[in-house]
Coordinates of C-alpha atoms and ligand atoms in Angstrom, one line a residue:
Chain A
M1 CA 21.8 -6.0 -6.1
I2 CA 18.9 -4.0 -7.6
T3 CA 15.5 -5.6 -6.9
V4 CA 12.3 -4.6 -8.6
N5 CA 9.0 -4.8 -6.9
R6 CA 6.8 -5.8 -9.8
Y7 CA 3.7 -5.2 -7.8
V8 CA 4.6 -1.5 -7.4
C9 CA 6.4 -0.7 -10.7
G10 CA 4.4 1.3 -13.3
Y11 CA 6.6 0.3 -16.2
C12 CA 7.4 3.9 -17.2
G13 CA 11.0 3.4 -18.3
A14 CA 12.4 6.4 -16.3
C15 CA 14.9 4.2 -14.6
V16 CA 16.1 2.9 -17.9
G17 CA 16.8 6.5 -19.1
V18 CA 18.8 7.4 -16.1
C19 CA 21.0 4.4 -15.7
P20 CA 24.6 5.4 -16.6
V21 CA 25.6 2.0 -17.8
C22 CA 22.5 0.9 -19.6
A23 CA 21.9 -2.0 -17.2
L24 CA 18.1 -1.8 -17.2
E25 CA 15.6 -2.8 -19.8
L26 CA 11.9 -2.3 -20.0
V27 CA 10.2 -5.3 -21.6
E28 CA 6.6 -4.2 -22.1
T29 CA 5.5 -4.4 -18.5
W30 CA 8.5 -5.4 -16.5
I31 CA 12.1 -4.3 -15.8
E32 CA 15.1 -6.5 -16.3
V33 CA 18.4 -5.8 -14.6
S34 CA 21.7 -7.0 -16.2
D35 CA 25.0 -7.8 -14.6
E36 CA 26.4 -4.5 -15.8
C37 CA 24.8 -2.7 -12.8
I38 CA 27.4 -0.8 -10.8
E39 CA 25.0 -0.2 -7.9
C40 CA 25.1 3.5 -8.1
G41 CA 21.5 3.9 -6.8
R42 CA 20.5 6.5 -9.3
C43 CA 17.5 4.5 -10.6
V44 CA 16.3 3.9 -7.0
K45 CA 16.3 7.6 -6.1
L46 CA 14.4 8.6 -9.3
C47 CA 11.8 5.9 -9.5
P48 CA 8.4 7.7 -9.2
T49 CA 6.7 4.7 -7.6
G50 CA 9.5 3.6 -5.3
A51 CA 9.6 0.1 -6.9
L52 CA 13.4 -0.2 -6.8
S53 CA 15.7 -1.0 -4.0
L54 CA 19.4 -1.7 -3.6
E55 CA 20.1 -4.5 -1.2
G56 CA 23.3 -6.2 0.0
A57 CA 26.8 -5.5 -1.1
K58 CA 28.3 -6.3 -4.5
G59 CA 29.8 -9.8 -4.3
Chain B
M1 CA 14.5 -8.3 -43.7
R2 CA 15.9 -5.3 -45.6
C3 CA 14.8 -1.7 -45.9
D4 CA 16.1 1.8 -46.3
V5 CA 15.2 3.1 -42.9
V6 CA 14.2 1.4 -39.7
V7 CA 12.5 3.6 -37.0
V8 CA 12.6 2.4 -33.4
G9 CA 9.6 3.5 -31.4
A10 CA 6.1 4.4 -32.5
G11 CA 5.5 7.5 -30.4
P12 CA 4.7 10.8 -32.1
G13 CA 8.3 11.3 -33.1
G14 CA 8.9 7.9 -34.6
S15 CA 5.6 7.9 -36.5
M16 CA 6.2 11.3 -38.0
A17 CA 9.7 10.4 -39.1
A18 CA 8.5 7.1 -40.6
K19 CA 5.6 8.7 -42.4
T20 CA 7.7 11.5 -43.8
A21 CA 10.3 9.1 -45.1
A22 CA 7.7 6.7 -46.6
E23 CA 5.9 9.6 -48.3
R24 CA 9.2 10.4 -50.0
G25 CA 9.4 6.9 -51.5
L26 CA 11.7 5.2 -49.0
K27 CA 11.2 1.6 -47.8
V28 CA 10.5 2.1 -44.1
V29 CA 10.0 -0.2 -41.2
L30 CA 8.6 1.2 -37.9
I31 CA 9.0 -1.1 -34.9
E32 CA 7.3 -0.7 -31.5
K33 CA 8.0 -3.0 -28.6
R34 CA 4.5 -2.7 -27.1
Q35 CA 1.7 -4.7 -28.4
E36 CA -0.6 -1.7 -28.3
I37 CA 0.7 1.6 -29.7
G38 CA -0.1 4.6 -27.4
D39 CA -0.9 2.5 -24.3
P40 CA 0.0 2.9 -21.5
V41 CA 0.0 6.7 -21.7
R42 CA 2.9 8.5 -20.2
C43 CA 1.6 12.1 -20.7
A44 CA -0.6 14.9 -19.6
E45 CA -1.7 15.4 -23.2
G46 CA -1.6 19.2 -23.4
V47 CA -0.5 20.8 -26.7
S48 CA -0.6 24.2 -28.5
K49 CA -3.6 24.3 -30.8
A50 CA -1.8 26.5 -33.4
R51 CA 1.4 24.5 -33.5
L52 CA -0.4 21.1 -33.7
S53 CA -2.6 22.4 -36.5
S54 CA 0.4 23.5 -38.5
M55 CA 1.6 19.9 -38.6
I56 CA -1.6 17.8 -38.8
K57 CA -5.3 18.4 -39.3
P58 CA -7.0 18.2 -35.9
D59 CA -9.4 15.3 -35.7
P60 CA -12.2 15.3 -33.0
K61 CA -11.5 11.6 -32.6
W62 CA -8.3 12.4 -30.6
I63 CA -9.1 15.7 -29.0
A64 CA -10.5 15.3 -25.5
S65 CA -11.1 19.0 -24.9
E66 CA -10.2 22.5 -25.9
V67 CA -9.3 25.1 -23.3
K68 CA -9.6 28.9 -23.1
G69 CA -6.4 29.5 -21.2
A70 CA -4.4 28.7 -18.2
R71 CA -4.3 29.7 -14.5
L72 CA -1.1 29.8 -12.7
Y73 CA -1.0 29.7 -8.8
A74 CA 1.8 30.8 -6.5
P75 CA 2.4 28.8 -3.3
D76 CA 0.2 31.2 -1.3
G77 CA -2.7 30.8 -3.7
T78 CA -2.2 34.1 -5.6
S79 CA -3.0 33.5 -9.3
I80 CA -2.9 34.9 -12.8
V81 CA -4.7 34.0 -15.9
M82 CA -3.2 33.5 -19.4
S83 CA -5.4 33.2 -22.5
E84 CA -5.1 30.2 -24.8
D85 CA -3.9 32.1 -27.9
K86 CA -1.0 33.5 -25.9
S87 CA 0.0 30.8 -23.4
G88 CA 0.6 29.3 -26.8
D89 CA 3.0 26.4 -26.4
E90 CA 1.6 25.2 -23.1
V91 CA -2.1 24.7 -23.6
G92 CA -4.9 24.7 -26.2
Y93 CA -5.9 21.1 -26.9
V94 CA -5.9 18.3 -24.4
L95 CA -5.4 15.1 -26.5
E96 CA -6.5 11.5 -26.1
R97 CA -3.1 10.1 -26.7
K98 CA -4.1 6.5 -26.9
I99 CA -6.1 7.4 -30.0
F100 CA -3.7 10.1 -31.2
D101 CA -0.6 7.9 -31.2
R102 CA -2.5 5.1 -32.9
A103 CA -3.9 7.5 -35.6
L104 CA -0.4 8.7 -36.4
A105 CA 0.9 5.2 -36.7
M106 CA -2.0 4.3 -39.0
D107 CA -1.2 7.3 -41.2
T108 CA 2.3 6.0 -41.3
A109 CA 1.1 2.6 -42.5
R110 CA -1.1 4.3 -45.1
A111 CA 1.9 6.2 -46.4
G112 CA 3.5 2.9 -47.1
A113 CA 5.6 2.1 -44.1
K114 CA 5.6 -1.4 -42.6
V115 CA 4.6 -1.2 -38.9
M116 CA 5.6 -4.0 -36.6
V117 CA 4.3 -4.1 -33.0
K118 CA 5.6 -6.3 -30.2
T119 CA 9.0 -5.9 -31.8
R120 CA 11.7 -4.7 -29.5
A121 CA 15.1 -3.4 -30.7
L122 CA 17.9 -5.2 -28.9
D123 CA 21.0 -3.7 -30.5
L124 CA 22.4 -2.2 -33.6
I125 CA 23.8 -4.4 -36.4
R126 CA 27.2 -3.3 -37.6
R127 CA 29.2 -4.2 -40.6
D128 CA 32.7 -3.0 -41.3
G129 CA 32.2 -0.5 -38.4
S130 CA 29.1 1.1 -39.9
V131 CA 25.6 0.7 -38.6
R132 CA 23.5 -1.5 -40.8
G133 CA 20.2 -1.8 -39.0
V134 CA 18.8 -3.3 -35.8
R135 CA 18.5 -6.7 -34.2
A136 CA 15.1 -7.1 -32.6
M137 CA 13.0 -9.5 -30.8
R138 CA 9.6 -10.2 -32.3
Y139 CA 7.1 -12.5 -30.6
G140 CA 10.1 -14.1 -28.8
E141 CA 12.2 -14.6 -31.9
I142 CA 15.3 -12.7 -32.9
I143 CA 15.2 -11.0 -36.3
D144 CA 17.6 -8.8 -38.2
I145 CA 16.2 -5.7 -39.9
E146 CA 18.9 -4.4 -42.2
A147 CA 18.7 -0.7 -43.2
D148 CA 20.9 2.2 -44.3
V149 CA 19.7 4.4 -41.4
V150 CA 18.3 3.7 -38.0
I151 CA 16.1 6.4 -36.5
G152 CA 16.0 6.2 -32.7
A153 CA 12.7 7.5 -31.5
D154 CA 12.7 5.3 -28.4
G155 CA 11.6 7.9 -25.9
V156 CA 12.9 8.5 -22.4
E157 CA 14.8 5.2 -22.4
S158 CA 16.9 6.3 -25.3
K159 CA 18.9 3.2 -25.9
V160 CA 19.5 3.4 -29.6
G161 CA 21.6 6.6 -29.0
R162 CA 23.7 4.8 -26.4
W163 CA 24.3 1.8 -28.7
A164 CA 25.5 4.3 -31.2
G165 CA 28.0 5.8 -28.7
I166 CA 26.0 8.9 -27.7
D167 CA 25.6 9.2 -24.0
T168 CA 22.0 10.1 -23.5
S169 CA 21.7 8.9 -19.9
L170 CA 20.0 11.5 -17.7
K171 CA 21.5 12.8 -14.5
P172 CA 19.2 13.4 -11.6
G173 CA 19.0 17.1 -12.4
D174 CA 18.1 16.3 -16.0
I175 CA 14.8 14.6 -15.4
E176 CA 11.4 15.5 -14.0
V177 CA 9.9 12.4 -12.4
C178 CA 6.1 12.4 -12.5
A179 CA 2.9 10.9 -11.4
Q180 CA -0.6 11.6 -12.6
F181 CA -4.2 10.6 -12.0
L182 CA -7.0 10.8 -14.5
L183 CA -9.8 11.8 -12.1
Y184 CA -13.3 13.0 -11.9
D185 CA -14.0 15.8 -9.5
K186 CA -16.8 18.4 -9.4
S187 CA -14.3 21.1 -8.8
I188 CA -12.5 20.6 -12.1
D189 CA -12.8 23.7 -14.4
D190 CA -13.4 22.3 -17.9
E191 CA -12.2 25.5 -19.6
Y192 CA -8.8 26.1 -18.0
C193 CA -5.6 24.3 -17.5
E194 CA -4.2 25.0 -14.1
F195 CA -0.6 25.0 -12.8
F196 CA 0.3 25.1 -9.1
L197 CA 3.8 26.1 -8.0
G198 CA 5.5 25.4 -4.7
N199 CA 8.4 23.5 -3.2
E200 CA 6.2 21.7 -0.8
L201 CA 3.8 20.6 -3.6
A202 CA 6.3 19.6 -6.2
P203 CA 10.0 20.4 -5.5
G204 CA 11.6 21.9 -8.6
G205 CA 8.5 21.2 -10.6
Y206 CA 4.8 21.9 -10.6
V207 CA 1.3 20.4 -10.2
W208 CA -0.9 20.5 -13.3
S209 CA -4.5 19.9 -14.0
F210 CA -5.5 19.5 -17.7
P211 CA -9.2 19.1 -18.2
K212 CA -10.6 16.3 -20.5
G213 CA -14.2 17.3 -20.4
E214 CA -17.2 16.8 -18.0
H215 CA -15.1 17.4 -14.9
L216 CA -12.5 14.8 -15.8
A217 CA -8.8 15.9 -15.7
N218 CA -5.3 14.8 -15.9
V219 CA -4.0 15.9 -12.5
G220 CA -0.3 15.3 -12.0
L221 CA 3.0 16.6 -10.9
G222 CA 6.7 16.5 -11.7
V223 CA 9.6 16.7 -9.2
I224 CA 13.1 17.5 -10.3
G225 CA 15.1 14.3 -10.0
S226 CA 17.9 15.9 -8.0
R227 CA 15.4 16.7 -5.2
S228 CA 13.3 13.5 -5.4
E229 CA 13.4 10.4 -3.4
P230 CA 12.1 6.9 -4.0
G231 CA 8.4 7.1 -4.7
A232 CA 8.1 10.8 -4.0
P233 CA 6.0 11.8 -7.0
V234 CA 3.2 9.3 -6.2
K235 CA 3.3 10.2 -2.5
L236 CA 3.1 13.9 -3.2
L237 CA 0.3 13.5 -5.7
R238 CA -1.8 11.5 -3.4
R239 CA -1.3 14.2 -0.7
F240 CA -2.3 16.9 -3.2
V241 CA -5.5 15.1 -4.3
E242 CA -6.5 14.0 -0.8
T243 CA -6.2 17.6 0.6
R244 CA -7.6 19.6 -2.3
M245 CA -10.2 17.2 -3.8
P246 CA -11.0 14.6 -1.2
D247 CA -14.0 13.3 -3.1
A248 CA -12.1 12.8 -6.4
R249 CA -12.7 9.5 -8.2
I250 CA -9.4 8.2 -9.7
V251 CA -9.9 6.2 -12.9
E252 CA -6.3 5.9 -14.2
M253 CA -2.8 6.2 -13.0
V254 CA 0.3 7.3 -14.9
V255 CA 4.0 7.5 -14.0
G256 CA 6.9 8.6 -16.0
G257 CA 10.0 10.7 -16.5
V258 CA 10.4 13.8 -18.7
P259 CA 13.9 14.7 -19.9
V260 CA 14.7 18.4 -19.0
S261 CA 18.4 18.3 -19.8
G262 CA 18.1 20.7 -22.7
P263 CA 19.9 20.1 -26.0
I264 CA 22.4 17.3 -25.9
E265 CA 25.8 17.6 -27.7
R266 CA 25.1 15.2 -30.5
T267 CA 21.9 13.7 -32.0
I268 CA 23.4 11.9 -35.0
A269 CA 26.0 9.2 -35.5
D270 CA 27.1 7.2 -38.6
G271 CA 23.8 5.8 -39.9
V272 CA 21.9 6.9 -36.8
V273 CA 19.5 9.8 -36.1
L274 CA 17.8 10.5 -32.7
V275 CA 14.3 12.1 -32.5
G276 CA 12.0 13.4 -29.7
D277 CA 12.5 12.4 -26.1
A278 CA 15.3 10.0 -27.2
A279 CA 17.2 13.1 -28.4
R280 CA 16.1 14.9 -25.1
Q281 CA 14.1 17.5 -27.2
S282 CA 11.3 18.0 -24.6
D283 CA 10.9 21.5 -23.2
P284 CA 12.9 21.9 -19.9
I285 CA 10.3 24.4 -18.5
T286 CA 7.0 22.9 -19.5
G287 CA 8.0 19.3 -19.9
G288 CA 6.1 19.3 -23.2
G289 CA 7.6 17.1 -25.8
I290 CA 4.9 15.9 -28.2
L291 CA 5.1 18.7 -30.7
N292 CA 8.9 18.9 -30.6
A293 CA 9.1 15.2 -31.2
M294 CA 6.8 15.5 -34.2
Q295 CA 8.6 18.4 -35.7
A296 CA 12.0 16.8 -35.2
G297 CA 10.5 13.6 -36.7
V298 CA 9.5 15.4 -39.9
I299 CA 13.0 17.0 -40.2
A300 CA 14.6 13.6 -39.7
G301 CA 12.3 12.0 -42.3
E302 CA 13.3 14.6 -44.8
V303 CA 17.0 14.6 -44.2
V304 CA 17.2 10.8 -44.1
S305 CA 15.4 10.6 -47.5
E306 CA 17.9 12.9 -49.0
A307 CA 20.8 11.0 -47.4
V308 CA 19.5 7.7 -48.7
S309 CA 19.1 8.9 -52.2
S310 CA 22.5 10.6 -52.3
G311 CA 24.1 7.5 -50.9
D312 CA 25.7 9.3 -48.0
T313 CA 24.1 8.1 -44.8
G314 CA 27.2 8.8 -42.6
V315 CA 27.6 11.8 -40.3
E316 CA 28.2 14.2 -43.2
G317 CA 25.0 13.1 -45.0
L318 CA 22.9 13.4 -41.8
M319 CA 24.4 16.7 -40.6
A320 CA 21.5 18.7 -42.0
Y321 CA 19.2 17.2 -39.3
E322 CA 21.5 18.4 -36.5
K323 CA 21.5 21.9 -38.0
R324 CA 17.8 22.1 -38.8
W325 CA 16.4 21.1 -35.5
R326 CA 18.8 23.2 -33.5
E327 CA 17.9 26.2 -35.6
S328 CA 14.2 25.7 -35.1
I329 CA 13.0 24.0 -31.9
G330 CA 16.5 23.9 -30.4
K331 CA 16.6 27.7 -29.7
Q332 CA 13.5 27.6 -27.5
I333 CA 14.7 24.4 -25.7
A334 CA 18.1 26.1 -24.9
R335 CA 16.4 29.3 -23.6
H336 CA 14.0 27.3 -21.5
L337 CA 16.9 25.3 -20.0
D338 CA 18.4 28.5 -18.6
L339 CA 14.9 29.5 -17.3
K340 CA 14.5 26.1 -15.6
E341 CA 17.9 26.2 -14.0
F342 CA 17.0 29.5 -12.5
F343 CA 13.4 28.7 -11.4
I344 CA 14.2 25.4 -9.7
R345 CA 16.3 27.5 -7.2
L346 CA 13.5 29.9 -6.2
S347 CA 12.0 29.6 -2.7
D348 CA 8.3 29.7 -2.2
E349 CA 8.8 33.3 -0.9
D350 CA 10.4 34.3 -4.2
L351 CA 7.6 32.6 -6.2
N352 CA 5.0 34.5 -4.1
K353 CA 6.8 37.8 -4.6
L354 CA 7.0 37.3 -8.3
M355 CA 3.3 36.5 -8.5
H356 CA 2.3 39.5 -6.4
S357 CA 4.5 41.8 -8.5
I358 CA 2.6 40.9 -11.6
Q359 CA -1.0 41.2 -10.1
S360 CA -1.5 44.8 -11.3
E361 CA -0.4 44.0 -14.9
D362 CA -2.6 42.7 -17.6
V363 CA -0.8 39.4 -18.6
S364 CA -3.8 37.8 -20.1
K365 CA -2.6 38.6 -23.6
M366 CA 1.0 37.7 -23.1
D367 CA 3.1 34.7 -24.0
L368 CA 5.7 33.2 -21.6
R369 CA 8.4 35.4 -23.0
G370 CA 6.3 38.6 -22.8
M371 CA 5.4 37.7 -19.2
L372 CA 9.1 37.2 -18.4
R373 CA 9.9 40.6 -19.8
V374 CA 7.4 42.2 -17.5
L375 CA 8.6 40.2 -14.5
I376 CA 12.2 41.3 -15.1
R377 CA 11.1 44.9 -15.4
L378 CA 9.2 44.6 -12.0
N379 CA 11.9 42.5 -10.2
P380 CA 15.1 43.6 -11.8
K381 CA 17.3 42.5 -8.9
M382 CA 15.9 39.0 -8.5
L383 CA 15.8 38.3 -12.2
W384 CA 18.9 40.1 -13.3
E385 CA 20.6 37.0 -14.7
L386 CA 17.6 36.2 -17.0
R387 CA 17.9 39.4 -19.0
H388 CA 19.5 37.7 -21.9
L389 CA 16.5 35.5 -22.4
V390 CA 14.2 38.4 -23.5
M391 CA 16.6 40.5 -25.5
Ligands
LIG401 C1 3.7 12.5 -16.8 C2 4.1 13.1 -18.1 C3 3.3 14.2 -18.6 C4 3.6 14.8 -19.8 N1 2.8 15.8 -20.3 C5 3.0 16.3 -21.5 C6 2.1 17.3 -22.1 O1 1.1 17.7 -21.4 N2 2.4 17.8 -23.3 C7 3.5 17.3 -24.0 O2 3.7 17.8 -25.2 N3 4.3 16.4 -23.6 C8 4.1 15.9 -22.3 N4 5.0 14.9 -21.9 C9 6.1 14.5 -22.7 C10 5.6 13.6 -23.8 O3 4.9 12.5 -23.3 C11 6.8 13.1 -24.6 O4 7.7 14.2 -24.9 C12 6.5 12.5 -25.9 O5 5.7 11.3 -25.8 C13 7.7 12.2 -26.8 O6 7.4 11.5 -27.9 P1 8.5 10.5 -28.5 O7 7.9 10.0 -29.8 O8 9.8 11.1 -28.6 O9 8.6 9.3 -27.5 P2 7.5 8.3 -26.8 O10 6.1 8.9 -27.0 O11 7.9 8.0 -25.5 O12 7.6 7.0 -27.7 C14 8.7 6.1 -27.6 C15 8.2 4.7 -28.1 O13 9.4 3.9 -28.3 C16 9.1 2.6 -27.8 N5 10.3 1.9 -27.6 C17 11.3 2.2 -26.6 N6 12.3 1.4 -26.7 C18 12.1 0.5 -27.7 C19 12.8 -0.6 -28.3 N7 13.9 -1.0 -27.8 N8 12.2 -1.2 -29.4 C20 11.0 -0.8 -29.9 N9 10.3 0.2 -29.4 C21 10.8 0.9 -28.3 C22 8.2 2.9 -26.6 O14 7.5 1.7 -26.2 C23 7.4 4.0 -27.0 O15 6.2 3.6 -27.6 C24 4.7 14.3 -20.6 C25 5.4 13.2 -20.1 C26 5.1 12.6 -18.9 C27 5.9 11.4 -18.4
LIG402 S1 11.2 4.0 -12.8 FE1 10.2 2.7 -11.3 S2 8.1 2.6 -12.0 FE2 9.3 3.3 -13.7 S3 9.8 1.4 -14.9 FE3 11.5 1.9 -13.5 S4 11.0 0.6 -11.6 FE4 9.1 0.8 -12.8
LIG403 S1 21.9 1.1 -9.5 FE1 22.9 2.5 -11.1 S2 23.9 1.1 -12.5 FE2 22.5 -0.2 -11.3 S3 20.7 -0.3 -12.6 FE3 20.4 1.4 -11.1 S4 21.2 3.2 -12.3 FE4 21.9 1.4 -13.3

């Protein structure tokens, strides 16, 4: 599951633009993750602040 | 609610598109999900003076400073200077985008468009298979805004395009991930933009310093996504500032992503037009996207006005947009994509060699293309595959 550290996130929207399945949404100052996430990890790698992490297996 | 055109996103691209369409008599709604247009900034704010002035009258209210030129540093510190009139597309004015974006939105409102803030597009409305507007959330309520055409100017996130079936998602090699500080430091040169190259400083990107007057500057960097790791831009920037200007006072922080994919296959769909970063129209080499977004916005506003009055808002009716932006800004974007793909592969040694080779030449009066021509003449072997770019 993708988790967002809201204390680190700079709400820039870069992760939204790279997600291949449109699973992320920037709502003004926070990121929402939908069930569509396929846990590819692309957003984690590209986040400029390191606010995202991929934890646990899909279940 | 019903209108002719709904524009999603009140950045420079969306505002110019909405303004142009409103000036031509269309009923236009411009929606922006933030409650404050232009804030937070995701930009280093540098634009070409000449190109900006050809689109809008410069107003001291949103110009932070004017620079004389740019200095470019190789990894070993060797540098060259380019003058403002020639480094053209890269430097000239440093804007105050919080004020600039707002001023553009106000011009749009004055031209007759309805501007709605804190209104976030959620999806496209479709009827009989055709796009018929957007569904949005406004102050927590769902509203439908019906329109013949939707202009997606929703920036790097670019969701309107994806809702319309255009895959705009950026692969790691298609995005520069950035961090920036607005800082005060005595060492800031108020008259020159500076660019620092080097794989240690910013892998596949560069560090910039754009002065905003009285020793304030936007100091930031971009890293090519394919070589980035979680949080790398912020870490690298902190290291740069701590080592080169340990006494700097940081007064603002910015993070963001700039599309550097080059032209995407398609920027229109039935009843949908994409503009600016949403259409991936930012420059792959410089990362500049304000002026391209504005120019594309004007073209979109003009084409959509014609399409609405002719009654054909399908792909056929909007095709002129696709053609016109590719023939104008598209050419440079495509050339700069080739340049980027080459330059991100260069080692620090290569970069130093290139910079040394050009030391004895007078490049102060050259633009990027002229400089590239000289570089190719001096380093034919290394730059052989770039010949086509200067023909
Ligand atoms: C760190 C950094 C430095 C940069 N430096 C420069 C530079 O020096 N010079 C330059 O020319 N360019 C620079 N750029 C690029 C420049 O900022 C963009 O190219 C430019 O802002 C693009 O304008 P736009 O109108 O297409 O999109 P944006 O300015 O990004 O505007 C998009 C708007 O759409 C809104 N939006 C998104 N989704 C929705 C939705 N669902 N509903 C409603 N509204 C929505 C957003 O809130 C936003 O306000 C830089 C970018 C970054 C990240
Ligand atoms: S890329 Fe990182 S900092 Fe930017 S919005 Fe996404 S989680 Fe936040
Ligand atoms: S892990 Fe992949 S699919 Fe999931 S939100 Fe991130 S980019 Fe999207």
